[in-house]
Each structure stands twice: as C-alpha cells, then as structure tokens.
Amino acid sequence: VFEERAYLVGIEQSGNSNLFSITESLDELSQLADTAGLNVVGSTYQKLDRPNPRTYIGSGKVAEFLTAIRALDVETVIFDEELSPGQLKNLEKAFGQEVRVCDRTALILDIFNQRAATREAALQVTLAQMVYQLPRLSRMWTHLERQAGGMVKGMGEKQIEVDKRILRDRISSLKKELKSVREHRKQYRDHRSSVPVPVISLVGYTNAGKSTLLNRLSGADVFVEDRLFATLDPTTRRIELANGMECLLTDTVGFIQKLPTQLVAAFRATLEEIRDSSLLVHVVDISHPLASQQTEAVKKVLAELDVEHIPILTLWNKVDKATNPDRIREEAAHREDVICISALNGVGLQEFCFAVEMKLKDSMVLVEAFVPFDKSELVSAVHHVGIVEKV
C-alpha cells in the first residue's frame, strides 16, 4: 500500500494562550495525518513572536526545511495553523511543484470528506471545503488565461474569475440544499418533541469513546475505531433506564482544538441536535495525558453553541486504561456530576444510568392525575415518559 510521506511544521509563539503546547499540538496533528492515511516522517517547529505574514515561518527556516524535505523525500508539508491564501501561495512557490502544502484546516476537511457516509454529511463537508478553497483558488488552465470576446469586445474575464464564479454558484446551491436538510431535521425534531421523551446528547473530544458508549447502552452497531473522527453522522437510539423510563441517546460529531470555523458553520444543522437536548453527557478520555486540555477545548465549542442552560453530566471514560485508576475514582467522588466508567468493559454504567435518572428527575414537574378504569392505557404511557412516584 502506497502511503504519502508527510512532514509537520508548527510555530511556538511567545505569550501564547493556547491550551496545548507546540509538541502536544504537533502530536495531535500527527494523529490527524495518520487518520487521513499519511505517513509522517518528521516534524519541527520554530519559536517566533508572531507568524511571518509572508511564509508563516521565517524565510531562513523555509530554506532549512526545504533541505530536510528533499532528504526525506517528502510529498506533503502540513502546517499546524490555518495559512492565509498569500502564505499558502508563497510556500508552494518556495517548496516547488512536487511538494503539496496544506494546513490543519485542510487536513481536517480532508478527513471529514473521507468519513462522510450520508448525503447530509457529504453536503456539509463539501460546502466547508468550497468556502475554504474560494480565496485560495489558483489558476489551473494557463492556456485559458483570458477569454477573448472578438476583436471589438476586449480581452474578457480571466479564467480564475470564471473558476471563482463557478465555485460561488456551487456554494450558493449547496447552501440551499442544506437549508432544506435543516428544515427536514427541524420537522423531525418537532415530531420527536410532540412525544415527551427526553433526549440525551453525548458530546466530547474526538476519540473519547462516545460511539462505544452508545453501542454498549443501546446495542447499536455504530462504527467504532481507535482513531480521530471515526464517526461523523449523529446516531440516535432509544434506550430504557432501570426505572422503566425511556429516553433517546444521540451520538454527536467529536470536537477538536482549532476546529475549523467553516466546519462549525457547515455542521450547524447537525450541532443543533445538541440544543434540543434535555441533558448533555460530556464524555472525557481520562486516560489521555491531555484530558484537562481536551475538556477545556470541548467547553469552548459548547460555549459557541450557546447551550449553557442545558444540564451537563461528566463521564470520565477509559478509567481502566488510566495509570492510577483508584486516584481518579477518588477525585471523581469529590466532584459534583462526575462519574468514572469504562464504556468498553461496562464498568460504572449502572451508576451512570442512576445519575441520568436523577438529572432528568430534576427537570420534571410533579403531576397528580386521576385515571378512570376505562383509560388504563394512560398509566402505561405515563410509565414510559415519566417516573411514577406513587399509585
């Protein structure tokens, strides 16, 4: 199997307020490259006060990296931040035509494009890619530099202008298609809300174990893999809690630090599922060395989605893989709304289901009802959508 050889480049900014250090960020970029099917052969970074507006890294470093790229026979250079159209053009010129230059945003979009399984996900990813490509479009057909309109009509428009117009028209068409998808999702949600079944959304960093948890609780067969962004499409399954109450469990797309704004905008229809939840379950991979930074990155994205009013329950998943599980369990016991589980082995799931029951109970109102004998089917319905305290 042929694997494209990739080289990673980043910068360490002085006074940077980023949650992740440069080495941690490059390690994650390496995981993303692996998910995209690339073979990472090396990585490096430069300390700078701010990115060079022309080439992102210093001009001296460009020449230094070029030597390393040629020695390692690299085909793709990936930068850890989003490059401006000017920076991308200058770097492509410096590295030569045989080396492809891309940034973190383009890499994530490429992964999403590979993983999009449904028509909705494909539309959302295509739109995000086109919005990203529009300012970065370079001319492909030099022989069509200008379309002349006859001797008296002047030189006509450039081919690059034609390409940009085609791309803008396609973006407009995709936005209309996504609007109809959003309306369809809204109708589906409205229909779902007419039956008062609580909705629980699983949110968290990518590869935290959300799909594994959904499979374990519902017996679903959602694709699971130890890779970043293994699942993109939201999956909803009906589950029954120990007290007989039914609820809907939704697995959402995973988050990541420096999540491209184009993707957040394109996946707005999918992420709107989170807003209609009765409860958010934040799944954290507690065995990961950067668990606290990942938690903060998820909170940052949730703040952008305006869901602070929805109650949240935190799950520390993969506790069995952690270096000191007993200390982690002890720490969780001292925190409010934190439960330790292992979705793969089923450890702690009873405690989790009980905590969900308690959380949902907090959002319910007490109702006293007199049910005639000839309407006894209503009692069964109440058992399904609520908690019966006393008969």
Phi, psi and omega in degrees: 000128180278127177241130179292133182274128185237150179233133185256140181226136177217173174231144176257110182272136177289135181073024181285133181265014182295144181294327185258141174286167184297320180292321178294319180294320178290327176297317179293321177298323177296320177296319178297317179297321178296318178298324180283354178091022179260154177255106183282119183256353179177163177209156179203165176212163180233142177273122180220154174290321177204158181298143176293123184297339181270315187230013180069305174260168180297151183298327177294321179292328179301314180295321179295316180294325181300320178297314180296320180297317180291321181294324182268000180057049183279139178255335182226132174249125183247126179262145188282349178239166176287127180272146175285159178306322180294315179298317180299316181295315181294321180291321177299322179293318183289319184277345179093164186291334184283349180251128179269132179253128175217167181241179183303318180299312180298324180293315179296319178297322179295319178297314180299323179295321178292325188267348183296115185259328183258166180298320181298312180297319179298318178297314183296317181291317179300317179298313180299319179295318182291321177297322178291319185286329188311306180285348184256007183295130177244153186290136182256332187244089184292334180288346177252040186305315175223142176264101181289143182249044181090171187295328187259354187262004178083188189281339181080183184273154179288156179298323179298325178292322177296314180300317181295322179294318178298317181295319178297319179297320180293321178298316179299317179296318180295322179297322177294318179297319180291331177296318179292325177296317180297319179295321178296318178296321180296317178299319179297317180292320179298319179295321181292322182286344177291336172258114189287068176256124181296145180250127178248123180255130175271119178238161178158176179294154178298141180069028179273344178109024182293314182293324177297319179295317178299315179298318182294319184280327187249349184074019180287171181236051180285139181300129181232134178207147179279065179215161177287140178053050177291326178236140180246320187279134179293135179241130180244132178227146178274130177233158178243128180278170185300329181276008178090354181284137179263145175211164179257129181251122183245128176264121184254170179295140181287154178261168177205156176293149183057040178297124184303134181298328179298322181288318179300318180293316183291324182269017181304318181298319179290317183288342177295339175304323184295322184297331182267014183280151172275333182208139174255132176249110182271108181271123181243132173279093186288343179281347181285137180298339181251032184304318182292321178293321178296321178299315180296321179297321178293316179300324180296316179292320179297324178296323178294330182275356176060059181237024184297337183284346183273131178299147184231140177238130183260131177248122173268098185272166179059034181296332179292338180269350183291155182290327180226078185299323182296318179295321180295317179297320179296318179295319180296324181297330180274354180255150179276138176060037175234129181230138178267130179219169165228103184299327182290318183264350179083009181287132175081005183289328178296316178298320179296313181298322178295318179296322177297316178303314181296318180296316181291328179296324179299330183269002182264161177246148181279128181232133173256129182228140175258115184251119178293158182298327182281359177241034186296341178295338178294328179298318178298318180297321180295321177299327182285318188257357180213191178244121181272115182278318186204141177242000000 
